[in-house]
Short mmCIF file of C-alpha atoms in Angstrom, two decimals:
data_model
loop_
_atom_site.label_atom_id
_atom_site.label_comp_id
_atom_site.label_asym_id
_atom_site.label_seq_id
_atom_site.Cartn_x
_atom_site.Cartn_y
_atom_site.Cartn_z
CA ASP N 300 178.64 287.82 171.53
CA SER N 301 177.34 291.01 169.90
CA GLY N 302 180.06 293.25 171.34
CA VAL N 303 177.52 295.29 173.31
CA THR N 304 177.88 295.06 177.06
CA GLN N 305 175.29 295.85 179.69
CA THR N 306 175.60 296.07 183.43
CA PRO N 307 174.31 294.88 185.76
CA LYS N 308 172.83 291.61 184.52
CA HIS N 309 170.27 291.49 187.28
CA LEU N 310 168.89 294.18 189.53
CA ILE N 311 166.40 293.78 192.34
CA THR N 312 165.05 296.86 194.03
CA ALA N 313 161.99 298.24 195.78
CA THR N 314 159.17 300.47 194.61
CA GLY N 315 159.98 304.14 194.74
CA GLN N 316 163.69 303.61 194.24
CA ARG N 317 165.96 304.82 191.45
CA VAL N 318 168.37 302.71 189.39
CA THR N 319 170.87 303.25 186.61
CA LEU N 320 171.49 300.78 183.82
CA ARG N 321 174.68 301.02 181.84
CA CYS N 322 175.49 300.15 178.24
CA SER N 323 178.74 300.11 176.30
CA PRO N 324 178.24 299.97 172.54
CA ARG N 325 180.31 298.02 170.05
CA SER N 326 183.60 299.62 169.17
CA GLY N 327 182.99 302.16 166.43
CA ASP N 328 179.23 302.37 166.86
CA LEU N 329 177.95 305.89 167.40
CA SER N 330 174.28 305.17 167.97
CA VAL N 331 172.75 303.62 171.08
CA TYR N 332 169.17 302.45 171.53
CA TRP N 333 167.24 301.39 174.63
CA TYR N 334 164.37 298.90 174.66
CA GLN N 335 162.11 297.54 177.34
CA GLN N 336 160.65 294.03 177.18
CA SER N 337 157.91 293.08 179.58
CA LEU N 338 155.56 290.12 179.47
CA ASP N 339 152.48 292.17 178.66
CA GLN N 340 153.98 294.83 176.38
CA GLY N 341 156.52 292.94 174.33
CA LEU N 342 159.66 294.63 173.08
CA GLN N 343 159.25 298.41 173.11
CA PHE N 344 161.60 301.04 171.79
CA LEU N 345 162.38 303.68 174.41
CA ILE N 346 164.98 306.09 173.09
CA GLN N 347 167.91 306.50 170.72
CA TYR N 348 171.09 308.54 171.01
CA TYR N 349 173.54 309.33 168.27
CA ASN N 350 176.98 310.67 169.10
CA GLY N 351 175.78 312.11 172.38
CA GLU N 352 172.53 313.65 171.20
CA GLU N 353 169.00 312.37 171.49
CA ARG N 354 167.84 311.21 168.07
CA ALA N 355 164.46 309.52 168.50
CA LYS N 356 162.02 308.89 171.28
CA GLY N 357 159.58 306.06 171.72
CA ASN N 358 157.35 305.05 174.59
CA ILE N 359 159.63 306.33 177.30
CA LEU N 360 158.01 307.41 180.56
CA GLU N 361 158.81 310.77 182.10
CA ARG N 362 160.24 308.93 185.11
CA PHE N 363 162.87 307.47 182.80
CA SER N 364 165.79 309.36 181.31
CA ALA N 365 168.89 308.49 179.38
CA GLN N 366 172.09 310.02 178.17
CA GLN N 367 175.08 309.16 176.04
CA PHE N 368 178.48 310.26 177.23
CA PRO N 369 181.49 311.50 175.21
CA ASP N 370 183.02 308.02 175.33
CA LEU N 371 179.73 306.82 173.75
CA HIS N 372 178.58 304.66 176.62
CA SER N 373 175.00 305.24 177.67
CA GLU N 374 173.01 305.13 180.87
CA LEU N 375 169.31 304.65 181.38
CA ASN N 376 167.98 306.10 184.62
CA LEU N 377 164.71 304.79 186.03
CA SER N 378 163.21 306.62 188.99
CA SER N 379 160.17 306.32 191.26
CA LEU N 380 160.08 302.68 190.30
CA GLU N 381 156.78 300.83 190.15
CA LEU N 382 156.02 297.13 190.06
CA GLY N 383 155.15 297.46 186.38
CA ASP N 384 158.68 298.58 185.55
CA SER N 385 159.91 295.06 186.13
CA ALA N 386 161.22 293.99 182.75
CA LEU N 387 164.22 293.14 180.63
CA TYR N 388 166.00 296.26 179.42
CA PHE N 389 168.06 295.92 176.27
CA CYS N 390 170.59 298.23 174.82
CA ALA N 391 171.54 298.07 171.16
CA SER N 392 174.09 299.90 169.07
CA SER N 393 174.66 300.59 165.41
CA VAL N 394 177.17 302.39 163.29
CA ALA N 395 174.97 305.31 162.35
CA PRO N 396 171.28 305.79 161.73
CA THR N 397 170.35 306.16 158.10
CA ARG N 398 167.09 306.54 156.24
CA ARG N 399 167.10 302.87 155.48
CA GLY N 400 167.93 301.93 159.04
CA SER N 401 170.96 300.01 160.07
CA GLU N 402 171.73 296.68 161.65
CA GLN N 403 171.39 296.97 165.40
CA PHE N 404 173.44 294.79 167.72
CA PHE N 405 171.74 294.00 171.00
CA GLY N 406 173.32 293.46 174.37
CA PRO N 407 172.39 290.62 176.73
CA GLY N 408 170.00 292.82 178.70
CA THR N 409 169.50 293.83 182.31
CA ARG N 410 166.70 292.09 184.17
CA LEU N 411 165.07 294.52 186.57
CA THR N 412 162.80 293.24 189.31
CA VAL N 413 160.87 295.76 191.37
CA LEU N 414 159.44 294.38 194.61
CA ASP J 250 155.33 302.93 160.97
CA ALA J 251 153.79 300.32 158.69
CA LYS J 252 152.16 297.44 160.52
CA THR J 253 153.20 293.85 159.95
CA THR J 254 151.19 290.66 160.36
CA GLN J 255 152.83 287.33 161.14
CA PRO J 256 151.43 283.93 162.12
CA PRO J 257 151.76 283.44 165.87
CA SER J 258 153.60 280.13 165.59
CA MET J 259 155.03 277.61 163.15
CA ASP J 260 156.69 274.23 163.36
CA CYS J 261 159.48 272.98 161.17
CA ALA J 262 161.34 269.67 160.97
CA GLU J 263 165.05 269.79 161.58
CA GLY J 264 167.01 269.92 158.34
CA ARG J 265 164.08 271.24 156.35
CA ALA J 266 163.61 274.77 155.10
CA ALA J 267 161.63 277.09 157.35
CA ASN J 268 159.55 279.64 155.48
CA LEU J 269 158.23 282.45 157.65
CA PRO J 270 155.68 284.77 156.03
CA CYS J 271 155.00 288.41 156.81
CA ASN J 272 152.36 290.77 155.48
CA HIS J 273 153.09 294.50 155.31
CA SER J 274 150.47 295.85 152.96
CA THR J 275 150.86 299.49 154.09
CA ILE J 276 154.60 299.66 153.49
CA SER J 277 155.84 302.85 151.86
CA GLY J 278 158.09 302.88 148.84
CA ASN J 279 161.25 303.76 150.74
CA GLU J 280 160.73 301.61 153.82
CA TYR J 281 162.94 298.59 154.37
CA VAL J 282 161.87 295.20 155.69
CA TYR J 283 163.99 293.92 158.55
CA TRP J 284 164.03 290.52 160.22
CA TYR J 285 165.32 289.87 163.72
CA ARG J 286 165.02 286.86 165.98
CA GLN J 287 165.11 286.40 169.72
CA ILE J 288 166.18 283.16 171.32
CA HIS J 289 164.58 282.74 174.73
CA SER J 290 165.38 285.93 176.70
CA GLN J 291 168.56 286.83 174.86
CA GLY J 292 168.92 290.12 173.03
CA PRO J 293 167.36 290.14 169.56
CA GLN J 294 169.68 289.17 166.71
CA TYR J 295 169.68 290.80 163.29
CA ILE J 296 169.07 288.37 160.45
CA ILE J 297 168.59 290.22 157.18
CA HIS J 298 166.94 293.22 155.56
CA GLY J 299 165.84 294.32 152.10
CA LEU J 300 164.00 296.94 150.09
CA LYS J 301 162.63 295.26 146.98
CA ASN J 302 165.20 292.82 145.68
CA ASN J 303 165.61 289.38 147.15
CA GLU J 304 168.50 289.17 149.59
CA THR J 305 170.62 286.32 150.86
CA ASN J 306 173.28 286.09 153.52
CA GLU J 307 174.90 283.35 155.54
CA MET J 308 171.89 283.04 157.82
CA ALA J 309 168.86 283.32 155.58
CA SER J 310 167.17 284.49 152.40
CA LEU J 311 164.56 287.20 152.15
CA ILE J 312 162.01 287.11 149.37
CA ILE J 313 159.96 290.28 148.88
CA THR J 314 156.98 290.24 146.53
CA GLU J 315 156.99 292.58 143.58
CA ASP J 316 154.26 294.77 145.10
CA ARG J 317 156.24 294.73 148.39
CA LYS J 318 153.14 293.95 150.39
CA SER J 319 154.54 290.74 151.79
CA SER J 320 157.80 288.93 152.33
CA THR J 321 159.11 285.52 153.34
CA LEU J 322 162.13 284.73 155.43
CA ILE J 323 163.71 281.42 154.51
CA LEU J 324 166.03 279.47 156.78
CA PRO J 325 167.33 276.89 154.28
CA HIS J 326 168.25 274.10 156.70
CA ALA J 327 166.66 274.70 160.07
CA THR J 328 168.38 273.35 163.16
CA LEU J 329 167.19 273.05 166.75
CA ARG J 330 169.15 276.20 167.54
CA ASP J 331 166.90 278.16 165.17
CA THR J 332 163.99 277.76 167.58
CA ALA J 333 163.18 281.37 168.43
CA VAL J 334 160.72 284.23 168.01
CA TYR J 335 161.13 285.81 164.57
CA TYR J 336 160.18 289.43 164.09
CA CYS J 337 159.37 291.04 160.76
CA ILE J 338 159.71 294.82 160.97
CA VAL J 339 159.08 297.60 158.51
CA TYR J 340 161.64 300.25 159.32
CA GLY J 341 160.26 303.78 159.52
CA ASN J 342 162.66 305.68 161.74
CA LYS J 343 162.81 303.05 164.47
CA LEU J 344 162.42 299.32 165.04
CA VAL J 345 158.87 298.52 166.10
CA PHE J 346 158.64 294.93 167.28
CA GLY J 347 155.32 293.15 167.04
CA ALA J 348 154.45 289.79 168.55
CA GLY J 349 156.49 287.89 165.97
CA THR J 350 156.30 284.22 165.00
CA ILE J 351 157.41 281.51 167.39
CA LEU J 352 159.30 279.01 165.27
CA ARG J 353 159.72 275.59 166.79
CA VAL J 354 162.23 273.34 165.06
CA LYS J 355 161.63 269.71 165.94
CA SER J 356 163.85 266.67 165.53
#
């Protein structure tokens, strides 16, 4: 158990819909990261937040957005869903980002299926 | 971010050392090498990281060549539970996961 929790575990929805994935970081971790893992794209970094502010952006679509709240939990919002958005979505947390990086602890993931 | 090259798959006998190579010839002087693994569809798990010195922890050892263009992750006594995809990552300002190496530990 990494200490990172993600809800829900599974989500099934239809194209065009909007969903929210939730992540609670490990106690004491200030930084939260979101990743998407699909069969054809592998594990892709989406976005990072540090203490409530966006820190780094990866291959995140404009239909996707995220935020980190004052209690440090984070939400990833996916809208206008397409079949290709079906994937595992992981959240990770770390103490603080540094130049050398830091050990990231990953949650168990949310499996999103878009029908 | 510096690119890494890993063999797509490797086999290892249970109880033997597993040596997983990684090439990162374009690594910059201040970039760290990180190793993670992913067991089936679980979240990736941090293993170890290093800059230029060899590193060891309770899970593994990391050997980085003097020119830093390659590294080897060593699992000293592989068990069946070490069967996973192992990712070698050069840390720029984010973790960029490649295809990794599928390690199969066989009894």
